Amino acid sequence: MGNRPDGVTPITNQGLARYTSALVAGVLVVQGYTAFVADGRVTAGTMLLLAGVALYMVVFTARNATALRQRAYGTYFAHAVAYLIINGSFWLHAWILMLSGRGEMLQQGWSGPLVSMSVLWGAGLLVHTIGAMFSRGYEHVEV
């Protein structure tokens, strides 16, 4: 990776940690709203808050696109960590509802975040994973 454009440096671990922390904070707001304001139901408010988290992901990726590309698997990391944090938060929330005897709440709007989002986004992540595996230029980079 000695062919970096002048002035371009890869994103640092600190930058990726801030991104991860912001995602965790965002999903805590989404899940907190869903649990305490919407009484465990996935509502339009839940989706609007989730759209805010998605907007943060888009802005972060756009602002740091070059720096992410300069780090081995940087863009892939940003994608994978977002998938795990966001989908994991919905699955954890659903699990807590089930264990607390409130499983009936899962009938009201939860199929979107649990099934559709996980499966469709998971398919996109699988394609990104395969693309990252076959990408050129990282054969000699230690990750």
mmCIF file of N, CA and C in Angstrom:
data_model
loop_
_atom_site.group_PDB
_atom_site.id
_atom_site.type_symbol
_atom_site.label_atom_id
_atom_site.label_comp_id
_atom_site.label_asym_id
_atom_site.label_seq_id
_atom_site.Cartn_x
_atom_site.Cartn_y
_atom_site.Cartn_z
ATOM 1 N N MET A 1 0.824 -1.181 0.000
ATOM 2 C CA MET A 1 0.000 0.000 0.000
ATOM 3 C C MET A 1 0.869 1.245 0.000
ATOM 4 N N GLY A 2 1.959 1.190 -0.686
ATOM 5 C CA GLY A 2 2.824 2.335 -0.770
ATOM 6 C C GLY A 2 2.334 3.367 -1.770
ATOM 7 N N ASN A 3 1.214 3.148 -2.421
ATOM 8 C CA ASN A 3 0.704 4.046 -3.451
ATOM 9 C C ASN A 3 -0.371 4.978 -2.909
ATOM 10 N N ARG A 4 -0.191 5.529 -1.730
ATOM 11 C CA ARG A 4 -1.186 6.429 -1.152
ATOM 12 C C ARG A 4 -1.081 7.799 -1.800
ATOM 13 N N PRO A 5 -2.237 8.422 -2.046
ATOM 14 C CA PRO A 5 -2.200 9.808 -2.530
ATOM 15 C C PRO A 5 -1.581 10.701 -1.458
ATOM 16 N N ASP A 6 -0.954 11.788 -1.886
ATOM 17 C CA ASP A 6 -0.329 12.717 -0.940
ATOM 18 C C ASP A 6 -1.361 13.233 0.058
ATOM 19 N N GLY A 7 -0.989 13.218 1.344
ATOM 20 C CA GLY A 7 -1.848 13.756 2.390
ATOM 21 C C GLY A 7 -2.957 12.837 2.849
ATOM 22 N N VAL A 8 -3.044 11.645 2.299
ATOM 23 C CA VAL A 8 -4.112 10.728 2.683
ATOM 24 C C VAL A 8 -3.546 9.683 3.631
ATOM 25 N N THR A 9 -4.143 9.585 4.795
ATOM 26 C CA THR A 9 -3.724 8.573 5.759
ATOM 27 C C THR A 9 -4.915 7.692 6.095
ATOM 28 N N PRO A 10 -4.654 6.454 6.442
ATOM 29 C CA PRO A 10 -5.749 5.553 6.796
ATOM 30 C C PRO A 10 -6.437 6.009 8.078
ATOM 31 N N ILE A 11 -7.675 5.635 8.226
ATOM 32 C CA ILE A 11 -8.403 5.951 9.454
ATOM 33 C C ILE A 11 -7.737 5.215 10.617
ATOM 34 N N THR A 12 -7.711 5.835 11.755
ATOM 35 C CA THR A 12 -7.047 5.256 12.921
ATOM 36 C C THR A 12 -8.005 4.380 13.716
ATOM 37 N N ASN A 13 -7.432 3.595 14.630
ATOM 38 C CA ASN A 13 -8.264 2.815 15.538
ATOM 39 C C ASN A 13 -9.154 3.734 16.366
ATOM 40 N N GLN A 14 -8.616 4.901 16.733
ATOM 41 C CA GLN A 14 -9.390 5.857 17.521
ATOM 42 C C GLN A 14 -10.608 6.347 16.733
ATOM 43 N N GLY A 15 -10.440 6.611 15.459
ATOM 44 C CA GLY A 15 -11.559 7.025 14.616
ATOM 45 C C GLY A 15 -12.616 5.938 14.506
ATOM 46 N N LEU A 16 -12.173 4.699 14.351
ATOM 47 C CA LEU A 16 -13.119 3.586 14.279
ATOM 48 C C LEU A 16 -13.800 3.342 15.626
ATOM 49 N N ALA A 17 -13.065 3.567 16.716
ATOM 50 C CA ALA A 17 -13.657 3.407 18.053
ATOM 51 C C ALA A 17 -14.719 4.480 18.295
ATOM 52 N N ARG A 18 -14.473 5.711 17.846
ATOM 53 C CA ARG A 18 -15.492 6.771 17.988
ATOM 54 C C ARG A 18 -16.732 6.428 17.183
ATOM 55 N N TYR A 19 -16.542 5.909 15.988
ATOM 56 C CA TYR A 19 -17.677 5.487 15.145
ATOM 57 C C TYR A 19 -18.480 4.397 15.845
ATOM 58 N N THR A 20 -17.789 3.405 16.372
ATOM 59 C CA THR A 20 -18.450 2.306 17.072
ATOM 60 C C THR A 20 -19.193 2.820 18.301
ATOM 61 N N SER A 21 -18.562 3.697 19.066
ATOM 62 C CA SER A 21 -19.199 4.261 20.261
ATOM 63 C C SER A 21 -20.447 5.067 19.901
ATOM 64 N N ALA A 22 -20.365 5.841 18.833
ATOM 65 C CA ALA A 22 -21.523 6.628 18.404
ATOM 66 C C ALA A 22 -22.670 5.714 17.973
ATOM 67 N N LEU A 23 -22.351 4.609 17.303
ATOM 68 C CA LEU A 23 -23.396 3.657 16.926
ATOM 69 C C LEU A 23 -24.043 3.045 18.159
ATOM 70 N N VAL A 24 -23.231 2.665 19.133
ATOM 71 C CA VAL A 24 -23.774 2.092 20.374
ATOM 72 C C VAL A 24 -24.686 3.114 21.057
ATOM 73 N N ALA A 25 -24.232 4.360 21.148
ATOM 74 C CA ALA A 25 -25.064 5.404 21.766
ATOM 75 C C ALA A 25 -26.370 5.580 20.985
ATOM 76 N N GLY A 26 -26.280 5.568 19.672
ATOM 77 C CA GLY A 26 -27.477 5.713 18.842
ATOM 78 C C GLY A 26 -28.476 4.589 19.062
ATOM 79 N N VAL A 27 -28.009 3.349 19.102
ATOM 80 C CA VAL A 27 -28.950 2.247 19.298
ATOM 81 C C VAL A 27 -29.478 2.216 20.729
ATOM 82 N N LEU A 28 -28.711 2.726 21.684
ATOM 83 C CA LEU A 28 -29.253 2.833 23.047
ATOM 84 C C LEU A 28 -30.437 3.799 23.080
ATOM 85 N N VAL A 29 -30.338 4.886 22.322
ATOM 86 C CA VAL A 29 -31.465 5.820 22.224
ATOM 87 C C VAL A 29 -32.648 5.139 21.538
ATOM 88 N N VAL A 30 -32.397 4.454 20.440
ATOM 89 C CA VAL A 30 -33.466 3.768 19.702
ATOM 90 C C VAL A 30 -34.139 2.728 20.596
ATOM 91 N N GLN A 31 -33.351 1.892 21.246
ATOM 92 C CA GLN A 31 -33.922 0.827 22.065
ATOM 93 C C GLN A 31 -34.557 1.381 23.340
ATOM 94 N N GLY A 32 -33.980 2.443 23.891
ATOM 95 C CA GLY A 32 -34.586 3.087 25.052
ATOM 96 C C GLY A 32 -35.949 3.662 24.723
ATOM 97 N N TYR A 33 -36.039 4.332 23.585
ATOM 98 C CA TYR A 33 -37.325 4.861 23.137
ATOM 99 C C TYR A 33 -38.325 3.722 22.958
ATOM 100 N N THR A 34 -37.891 2.666 22.283
ATOM 101 C CA THR A 34 -38.782 1.538 22.012
ATOM 102 C C THR A 34 -39.263 0.901 23.314
ATOM 103 N N ALA A 35 -38.375 0.752 24.272
ATOM 104 C CA ALA A 35 -38.731 0.089 25.530
ATOM 105 C C ALA A 35 -39.591 0.971 26.427
ATOM 106 N N PHE A 36 -39.193 2.226 26.581
ATOM 107 C CA PHE A 36 -39.825 3.053 27.614
ATOM 108 C C PHE A 36 -40.900 3.997 27.097
ATOM 109 N N VAL A 37 -40.746 4.519 25.907
ATOM 110 C CA VAL A 37 -41.743 5.444 25.372
ATOM 111 C C VAL A 37 -42.802 4.678 24.586
ATOM 112 N N ALA A 38 -42.380 3.734 23.757
ATOM 113 C CA ALA A 38 -43.317 2.988 22.913
ATOM 114 C C ALA A 38 -43.766 1.685 23.564
ATOM 115 N N ASP A 39 -43.400 1.462 24.806
ATOM 116 C CA ASP A 39 -43.816 0.285 25.572
ATOM 117 C C ASP A 39 -43.482 -1.031 24.870
ATOM 118 N N GLY A 40 -42.298 -1.087 24.276
ATOM 119 C CA GLY A 40 -41.842 -2.322 23.655
ATOM 120 C C GLY A 40 -42.322 -2.540 22.239
ATOM 121 N N ARG A 41 -43.035 -1.591 21.692
ATOM 122 C CA ARG A 41 -43.527 -1.721 20.319
ATOM 123 C C ARG A 41 -42.597 -0.972 19.364
ATOM 124 N N VAL A 42 -42.424 -1.536 18.195
ATOM 125 C CA VAL A 42 -41.671 -0.846 17.147
ATOM 126 C C VAL A 42 -42.654 0.088 16.455
ATOM 127 N N THR A 43 -42.393 1.375 16.566
ATOM 128 C CA THR A 43 -43.310 2.387 16.043
ATOM 129 C C THR A 43 -42.611 3.241 14.988
ATOM 130 N N ALA A 44 -43.364 4.191 14.463
ATOM 131 C CA ALA A 44 -42.778 5.139 13.511
ATOM 132 C C ALA A 44 -41.655 5.933 14.182
ATOM 133 N N GLY A 45 -41.819 6.225 15.471
ATOM 134 C CA GLY A 45 -40.759 6.920 16.213
ATOM 135 C C GLY A 45 -39.481 6.094 16.253
ATOM 136 N N THR A 46 -39.624 4.788 16.452
ATOM 137 C CA THR A 46 -38.463 3.900 16.441
ATOM 138 C C THR A 46 -37.763 3.972 15.096
ATOM 139 N N MET A 47 -38.548 3.943 14.027
ATOM 140 C CA MET A 47 -37.972 3.968 12.688
ATOM 141 C C MET A 47 -37.325 5.317 12.381
ATOM 142 N N LEU A 48 -37.899 6.403 12.869
ATOM 143 C CA LEU A 48 -37.284 7.717 12.660
ATOM 144 C C LEU A 48 -35.953 7.819 13.391
ATOM 145 N N LEU A 49 -35.910 7.319 14.620
ATOM 146 C CA LEU A 49 -34.640 7.325 15.351
ATOM 147 C C LEU A 49 -33.610 6.437 14.663
ATOM 148 N N LEU A 50 -34.060 5.293 14.165
ATOM 149 C CA LEU A 50 -33.161 4.395 13.437
ATOM 150 C C LEU A 50 -32.665 5.052 12.154
ATOM 151 N N ALA A 51 -33.522 5.825 11.517
ATOM 152 C CA ALA A 51 -33.107 6.571 10.323
ATOM 153 C C ALA A 51 -32.021 7.585 10.679
ATOM 154 N N GLY A 52 -32.100 8.163 11.881
ATOM 155 C CA GLY A 52 -31.049 9.070 12.339
ATOM 156 C C GLY A 52 -29.717 8.359 12.489
ATOM 157 N N VAL A 53 -29.748 7.132 13.021
ATOM 158 C CA VAL A 53 -28.522 6.332 13.138
ATOM 159 C C VAL A 53 -27.983 6.011 11.742
ATOM 160 N N ALA A 54 -28.876 5.654 10.834
ATOM 161 C CA ALA A 54 -28.459 5.356 9.458
ATOM 162 C C ALA A 54 -27.850 6.591 8.795
ATOM 163 N N LEU A 55 -28.431 7.760 9.050
ATOM 164 C CA LEU A 55 -27.882 8.997 8.494
ATOM 165 C C LEU A 55 -26.476 9.245 9.032
ATOM 166 N N TYR A 56 -26.260 8.982 10.322
ATOM 167 C CA TYR A 56 -24.917 9.115 10.886
ATOM 168 C C TYR A 56 -23.938 8.187 10.160
ATOM 169 N N MET A 57 -24.362 6.949 9.900
ATOM 170 C CA MET A 57 -23.489 5.999 9.201
ATOM 171 C C MET A 57 -23.119 6.520 7.815
ATOM 172 N N VAL A 58 -24.092 7.045 7.104
ATOM 173 C CA VAL A 58 -23.851 7.558 5.750
ATOM 174 C C VAL A 58 -22.892 8.753 5.800
ATOM 175 N N VAL A 59 -23.139 9.676 6.723
ATOM 176 C CA VAL A 59 -22.277 10.860 6.832
ATOM 177 C C VAL A 59 -20.857 10.450 7.213
ATOM 178 N N PHE A 60 -20.723 9.552 8.189
ATOM 179 C CA PHE A 60 -19.396 9.098 8.600
ATOM 180 C C PHE A 60 -18.659 8.451 7.425
ATOM 181 N N THR A 61 -19.353 7.573 6.715
ATOM 182 C CA THR A 61 -18.727 6.869 5.596
ATOM 183 C C THR A 61 -18.351 7.837 4.479
ATOM 184 N N ALA A 62 -19.211 8.799 4.205
ATOM 185 C CA ALA A 62 -18.911 9.767 3.140
ATOM 186 C C ALA A 62 -17.743 10.672 3.531
ATOM 187 N N ARG A 63 -17.745 11.147 4.775
ATOM 188 C CA ARG A 63 -16.679 12.058 5.212
ATOM 189 C C ARG A 63 -15.330 11.361 5.327
ATOM 190 N N ASN A 64 -15.352 10.064 5.608
ATOM 191 C CA ASN A 64 -14.114 9.320 5.825
ATOM 192 C C ASN A 64 -13.865 8.281 4.735
ATOM 193 N N ALA A 65 -14.481 8.444 3.584
ATOM 194 C CA ALA A 65 -14.398 7.431 2.526
ATOM 195 C C ALA A 65 -12.961 7.122 2.125
ATOM 196 N N THR A 66 -12.176 8.145 1.875
ATOM 197 C CA THR A 66 -10.796 7.927 1.444
ATOM 198 C C THR A 66 -9.972 7.291 2.551
ATOM 199 N N ALA A 67 -10.117 7.784 3.772
ATOM 200 C CA ALA A 67 -9.363 7.232 4.902
ATOM 201 C C ALA A 67 -9.761 5.782 5.173
ATOM 202 N N LEU A 68 -11.049 5.458 5.010
ATOM 203 C CA LEU A 68 -11.495 4.073 5.194
ATOM 204 C C LEU A 68 -10.904 3.165 4.119
ATOM 205 N N ARG A 69 -10.851 3.663 2.879
ATOM 206 C CA ARG A 69 -10.294 2.857 1.783
ATOM 207 C C ARG A 69 -8.790 2.664 1.925
ATOM 208 N N GLN A 70 -8.119 3.590 2.595
ATOM 209 C CA GLN A 70 -6.668 3.485 2.749
ATOM 210 C C GLN A 70 -6.281 2.486 3.840
ATOM 211 N N ARG A 71 -7.213 2.096 4.663
ATOM 212 C CA ARG A 71 -6.950 1.104 5.699
ATOM 213 C C ARG A 71 -7.464 -0.236 5.202
ATOM 214 N N ALA A 72 -6.680 -1.267 5.393
ATOM 215 C CA ALA A 72 -7.102 -2.598 4.954
ATOM 216 C C ALA A 72 -8.436 -2.941 5.605
ATOM 217 N N TYR A 73 -9.431 -3.183 4.780
ATOM 218 C CA TYR A 73 -10.764 -3.585 5.208
ATOM 219 C C TYR A 73 -11.457 -2.539 6.073
ATOM 220 N N GLY A 74 -11.089 -1.282 5.946
ATOM 221 C CA GLY A 74 -11.700 -0.216 6.742
ATOM 222 C C GLY A 74 -13.176 -0.045 6.434
ATOM 223 N N THR A 75 -13.532 0.007 5.158
ATOM 224 C CA THR A 75 -14.926 0.157 4.773
ATOM 225 C C THR A 75 -15.721 -1.066 5.199
ATOM 226 N N TYR A 76 -15.119 -2.233 5.042
ATOM 227 C CA TYR A 76 -15.789 -3.464 5.465
ATOM 228 C C TYR A 76 -16.027 -3.465 6.979
ATOM 229 N N PHE A 77 -15.039 -3.012 7.750
ATOM 230 C CA PHE A 77 -15.200 -2.950 9.197
ATOM 231 C C PHE A 77 -16.375 -2.050 9.561
ATOM 232 N N ALA A 78 -16.454 -0.868 8.938
ATOM 233 C CA ALA A 78 -17.542 0.065 9.229
ATOM 234 C C ALA A 78 -18.894 -0.573 8.929
ATOM 235 N N HIS A 79 -18.980 -1.327 7.855
ATOM 236 C CA HIS A 79 -20.217 -1.996 7.483
ATOM 237 C C HIS A 79 -20.547 -3.116 8.477
ATOM 238 N N ALA A 80 -19.572 -3.951 8.774
ATOM 239 C CA ALA A 80 -19.806 -5.100 9.652
ATOM 240 C C ALA A 80 -20.158 -4.666 11.071
ATOM 241 N N VAL A 81 -19.470 -3.667 11.600
ATOM 242 C CA VAL A 81 -19.750 -3.243 12.972
ATOM 243 C C VAL A 81 -21.143 -2.617 13.058
ATOM 244 N N ALA A 82 -21.550 -1.882 12.039
ATOM 245 C CA ALA A 82 -22.897 -1.305 12.028
ATOM 246 C C ALA A 82 -23.942 -2.416 12.009
ATOM 247 N N TYR A 83 -23.733 -3.420 11.160
ATOM 248 C CA TYR A 83 -24.672 -4.543 11.092
ATOM 249 C C TYR A 83 -24.792 -5.227 12.451
ATOM 250 N N LEU A 84 -23.672 -5.532 13.059
ATOM 251 C CA LEU A 84 -23.696 -6.253 14.326
ATOM 252 C C LEU A 84 -24.333 -5.435 15.448
ATOM 253 N N ILE A 85 -23.991 -4.174 15.551
ATOM 254 C CA ILE A 85 -24.528 -3.349 16.632
ATOM 255 C C ILE A 85 -26.021 -3.107 16.457
ATOM 256 N N ILE A 86 -26.439 -2.725 15.270
ATOM 257 C CA ILE A 86 -27.845 -2.373 15.066
ATOM 258 C C ILE A 86 -28.737 -3.610 15.111
ATOM 259 N N ASN A 87 -28.406 -4.621 14.316
ATOM 260 C CA ASN A 87 -29.237 -5.821 14.330
ATOM 261 C C ASN A 87 -29.144 -6.546 15.665
ATOM 262 N N GLY A 88 -27.954 -6.567 16.237
ATOM 263 C CA GLY A 88 -27.782 -7.202 17.537
ATOM 264 C C GLY A 88 -28.618 -6.536 18.610
ATOM 265 N N SER A 89 -28.747 -5.213 18.547
ATOM 266 C CA SER A 89 -29.551 -4.519 19.558
ATOM 267 C C SER A 89 -31.023 -4.910 19.459
ATOM 268 N N PHE A 90 -31.534 -5.060 18.241
ATOM 269 C CA PHE A 90 -32.932 -5.466 18.091
ATOM 270 C C PHE A 90 -33.136 -6.915 18.551
ATOM 271 N N TRP A 91 -32.197 -7.787 18.221
ATOM 272 C CA TRP A 91 -32.323 -9.179 18.662
ATOM 273 C C TRP A 91 -32.191 -9.286 20.178
ATOM 274 N N LEU A 92 -31.307 -8.518 20.778
ATOM 275 C CA LEU A 92 -31.168 -8.521 22.235
ATOM 276 C C LEU A 92 -32.437 -7.999 22.904
ATOM 277 N N HIS A 93 -33.001 -6.934 22.356
ATOM 278 C CA HIS A 93 -34.248 -6.388 22.895
ATOM 279 C C HIS A 93 -35.368 -7.425 22.795
ATOM 280 N N ALA A 94 -35.463 -8.097 21.657
ATOM 281 C CA ALA A 94 -36.491 -9.128 21.492
ATOM 282 C C ALA A 94 -36.287 -10.269 22.487
ATOM 283 N N TRP A 95 -35.062 -10.650 22.696
ATOM 284 C CA TRP A 95 -34.737 -11.716 23.644
ATOM 285 C C TRP A 95 -35.145 -11.311 25.054
ATOM 286 N N ILE A 96 -34.879 -10.068 25.424
ATOM 287 C CA ILE A 96 -35.261 -9.578 26.746
ATOM 288 C C ILE A 96 -36.784 -9.579 26.887
ATOM 289 N N LEU A 97 -37.486 -9.172 25.843
ATOM 290 C CA LEU A 97 -38.958 -9.223 25.891
ATOM 291 C C LEU A 97 -39.452 -10.654 26.095
ATOM 292 N N MET A 98 -38.856 -11.595 25.389
ATOM 293 C CA MET A 98 -39.254 -13.003 25.534
ATOM 294 C C MET A 98 -38.993 -13.497 26.951
ATOM 295 N N LEU A 99 -37.803 -13.226 27.485
ATOM 296 C CA LEU A 99 -37.453 -13.708 28.824
ATOM 297 C C LEU A 99 -38.284 -13.056 29.920
ATOM 298 N N SER A 100 -38.755 -11.845 29.673
ATOM 299 C CA SER A 100 -39.551 -11.152 30.681
ATOM 300 C C SER A 100 -41.039 -11.460 30.566
ATOM 301 N N GLY A 101 -41.399 -12.399 29.690
ATOM 302 C CA GLY A 101 -42.794 -12.791 29.545
ATOM 303 C C GLY A 101 -43.627 -11.834 28.720
ATOM 304 N N ARG A 102 -42.983 -10.982 27.962
ATOM 305 C CA ARG A 102 -43.704 -10.019 27.124
ATOM 306 C C ARG A 102 -43.526 -10.346 25.647
ATOM 307 N N GLY A 103 -43.422 -11.614 25.324
ATOM 308 C CA GLY A 103 -43.198 -12.042 23.950
ATOM 309 C C GLY A 103 -44.291 -11.631 22.991
ATOM 310 N N GLU A 104 -45.502 -11.388 23.513
ATOM 311 C CA GLU A 104 -46.603 -10.956 22.640
ATOM 312 C C GLU A 104 -46.300 -9.611 21.983
ATOM 313 N N MET A 105 -45.409 -8.831 22.580
ATOM 314 C CA MET A 105 -45.027 -7.544 22.005
ATOM 315 C C MET A 105 -44.342 -7.734 20.644
ATOM 316 N N LEU A 106 -43.757 -8.892 20.428
ATOM 317 C CA LEU A 106 -43.032 -9.145 19.182
ATOM 318 C C LEU A 106 -43.968 -9.282 17.988
ATOM 319 N N GLN A 107 -45.270 -9.344 18.237
ATOM 320 C CA GLN A 107 -46.237 -9.421 17.145
ATOM 321 C C GLN A 107 -46.482 -8.055 16.513
ATOM 322 N N GLN A 108 -46.096 -7.008 17.198
ATOM 323 C CA GLN A 108 -46.475 -5.662 16.782
ATOM 324 C C GLN A 108 -45.286 -4.895 16.194
ATOM 325 N N GLY A 109 -45.004 -5.149 14.941
ATOM 326 C CA GLY A 109 -44.002 -4.378 14.228
ATOM 327 C C GLY A 109 -42.581 -4.905 14.292
ATOM 328 N N TRP A 110 -42.347 -6.000 14.970
ATOM 329 C CA TRP A 110 -40.980 -6.479 15.146
ATOM 330 C C TRP A 110 -40.465 -7.294 13.959
ATOM 331 N N SER A 111 -41.336 -7.731 13.063
ATOM 332 C CA SER A 111 -40.847 -8.550 11.951
ATOM 333 C C SER A 111 -39.914 -7.750 11.036
ATOM 334 N N GLY A 112 -40.151 -6.453 10.906
ATOM 335 C CA GLY A 112 -39.275 -5.620 10.070
ATOM 336 C C GLY A 112 -37.846 -5.604 10.574
ATOM 337 N N PRO A 113 -37.629 -5.170 11.831
ATOM 338 C CA PRO A 113 -36.254 -5.124 12.308
ATOM 339 C C PRO A 113 -35.628 -6.496 12.519
ATOM 340 N N LEU A 114 -36.432 -7.464 12.945
ATOM 341 C CA LEU A 114 -35.842 -8.767 13.251
ATOM 342 C C LEU A 114 -35.585 -9.602 12.013
ATOM 343 N N VAL A 115 -36.546 -9.651 11.124
ATOM 344 C CA VAL A 115 -36.407 -10.551 9.980
ATOM 345 C C VAL A 115 -35.919 -9.803 8.742
ATOM 346 N N SER A 116 -36.700 -8.844 8.294
ATOM 347 C CA SER A 116 -36.371 -8.173 7.036
ATOM 348 C C SER A 116 -35.021 -7.475 7.086
ATOM 349 N N MET A 117 -34.802 -6.665 8.120
ATOM 350 C CA MET A 117 -33.548 -5.922 8.190
ATOM 351 C C MET A 117 -32.355 -6.858 8.327
ATOM 352 N N SER A 118 -32.482 -7.862 9.182
ATOM 353 C CA SER A 118 -31.373 -8.792 9.380
ATOM 354 C C SER A 118 -31.041 -9.555 8.106
ATOM 355 N N VAL A 119 -32.067 -10.053 7.428
ATOM 356 C CA VAL A 119 -31.840 -10.888 6.241
ATOM 357 C C VAL A 119 -31.358 -10.050 5.054
ATOM 358 N N LEU A 120 -32.051 -8.953 4.760
ATOM 359 C CA LEU A 120 -31.669 -8.157 3.587
ATOM 360 C C LEU A 120 -30.312 -7.485 3.783
ATOM 361 N N TRP A 121 -30.095 -6.917 4.952
ATOM 362 C CA TRP A 121 -28.807 -6.291 5.226
ATOM 363 C C TRP A 121 -27.723 -7.361 5.304
ATOM 364 N N GLY A 122 -28.079 -8.520 5.858
ATOM 365 C CA GLY A 122 -27.126 -9.632 5.933
ATOM 366 C C GLY A 122 -26.690 -10.095 4.554
ATOM 367 N N ALA A 123 -27.620 -10.108 3.602
ATOM 368 C CA ALA A 123 -27.258 -10.478 2.226
ATOM 369 C C ALA A 123 -26.283 -9.454 1.643
ATOM 370 N N GLY A 124 -26.534 -8.189 1.897
ATOM 371 C CA GLY A 124 -25.611 -7.156 1.436
ATOM 372 C C GLY A 124 -24.247 -7.272 2.095
ATOM 373 N N LEU A 125 -24.244 -7.601 3.385
ATOM 374 C CA LEU A 125 -22.972 -7.785 4.090
ATOM 375 C C LEU A 125 -22.227 -9.002 3.550
ATOM 376 N N LEU A 126 -22.956 -10.052 3.196
ATOM 377 C CA LEU A 126 -22.316 -11.232 2.600
ATOM 378 C C LEU A 126 -21.633 -10.862 1.282
ATOM 379 N N VAL A 127 -22.319 -10.084 0.464
ATOM 380 C CA VAL A 127 -21.724 -9.641 -0.801
ATOM 381 C C VAL A 127 -20.482 -8.790 -0.517
ATOM 382 N N HIS A 128 -20.572 -7.905 0.479
ATOM 383 C CA HIS A 128 -19.423 -7.068 0.830
ATOM 384 C C HIS A 128 -18.277 -7.930 1.356
ATOM 385 N N THR A 129 -18.598 -8.966 2.129
ATOM 386 C CA THR A 129 -17.576 -9.878 2.658
ATOM 387 C C THR A 129 -16.845 -10.578 1.519
ATOM 388 N N ILE A 130 -17.598 -11.087 0.563
ATOM 389 C CA ILE A 130 -16.984 -11.772 -0.575
ATOM 390 C C ILE A 130 -16.140 -10.791 -1.378
ATOM 391 N N GLY A 131 -16.659 -9.584 -1.587
ATOM 392 C CA GLY A 131 -15.900 -8.565 -2.302
ATOM 393 C C GLY A 131 -14.608 -8.207 -1.574
ATOM 394 N N ALA A 132 -14.676 -8.097 -0.238
ATOM 395 C CA ALA A 132 -13.477 -7.772 0.541
ATOM 396 C C ALA A 132 -12.453 -8.896 0.453
ATOM 397 N N MET A 133 -12.932 -10.146 0.451
ATOM 398 C CA MET A 133 -12.011 -11.283 0.353
ATOM 399 C C MET A 133 -11.260 -11.284 -0.966
ATOM 400 N N PHE A 134 -11.947 -10.921 -2.030
ATOM 401 C CA PHE A 134 -11.341 -10.979 -3.347
ATOM 402 C C PHE A 134 -10.757 -9.652 -3.815
ATOM 403 N N SER A 135 -10.799 -8.644 -2.951
ATOM 404 C CA SER A 135 -10.246 -7.348 -3.360
ATOM 405 C C SER A 135 -8.742 -7.461 -3.549
ATOM 406 N N ARG A 136 -8.252 -6.662 -4.436
ATOM 407 C CA ARG A 136 -6.823 -6.699 -4.758
ATOM 408 C C ARG A 136 -6.101 -5.623 -3.952
ATOM 409 N N GLY A 137 -4.827 -5.852 -3.692
ATOM 410 C CA GLY A 137 -4.013 -4.846 -3.053
ATOM 411 C C GLY A 137 -3.775 -5.090 -1.578
ATOM 412 N N TYR A 138 -4.447 -6.052 -0.997
ATOM 413 C CA TYR A 138 -4.278 -6.303 0.439
ATOM 414 C C TYR A 138 -3.554 -7.624 0.716
ATOM 415 N N GLU A 139 -3.033 -8.253 -0.310
ATOM 416 C CA GLU A 139 -2.393 -9.561 -0.119
ATOM 417 C C GLU A 139 -1.206 -9.505 0.832
ATOM 418 N N HIS A 140 -0.522 -8.379 0.849
ATOM 419 C CA HIS A 140 0.692 -8.269 1.651
ATOM 420 C C HIS A 140 0.524 -7.338 2.854
ATOM 421 N N VAL A 141 -0.701 -7.013 3.196
ATOM 422 C CA VAL A 141 -0.974 -6.127 4.319
ATOM 423 C C VAL A 141 -1.294 -6.984 5.544
ATOM 424 N N GLU A 142 -0.617 -6.699 6.633
ATOM 425 C CA GLU A 142 -0.948 -7.398 7.869
ATOM 426 C C GLU A 142 -2.098 -6.674 8.530
ATOM 427 N N VAL A 143 -3.141 -7.416 8.838
ATOM 428 C CA VAL A 143 -4.352 -6.834 9.435
ATOM 429 C C VAL A 143 -4.384 -7.188 10.901
#
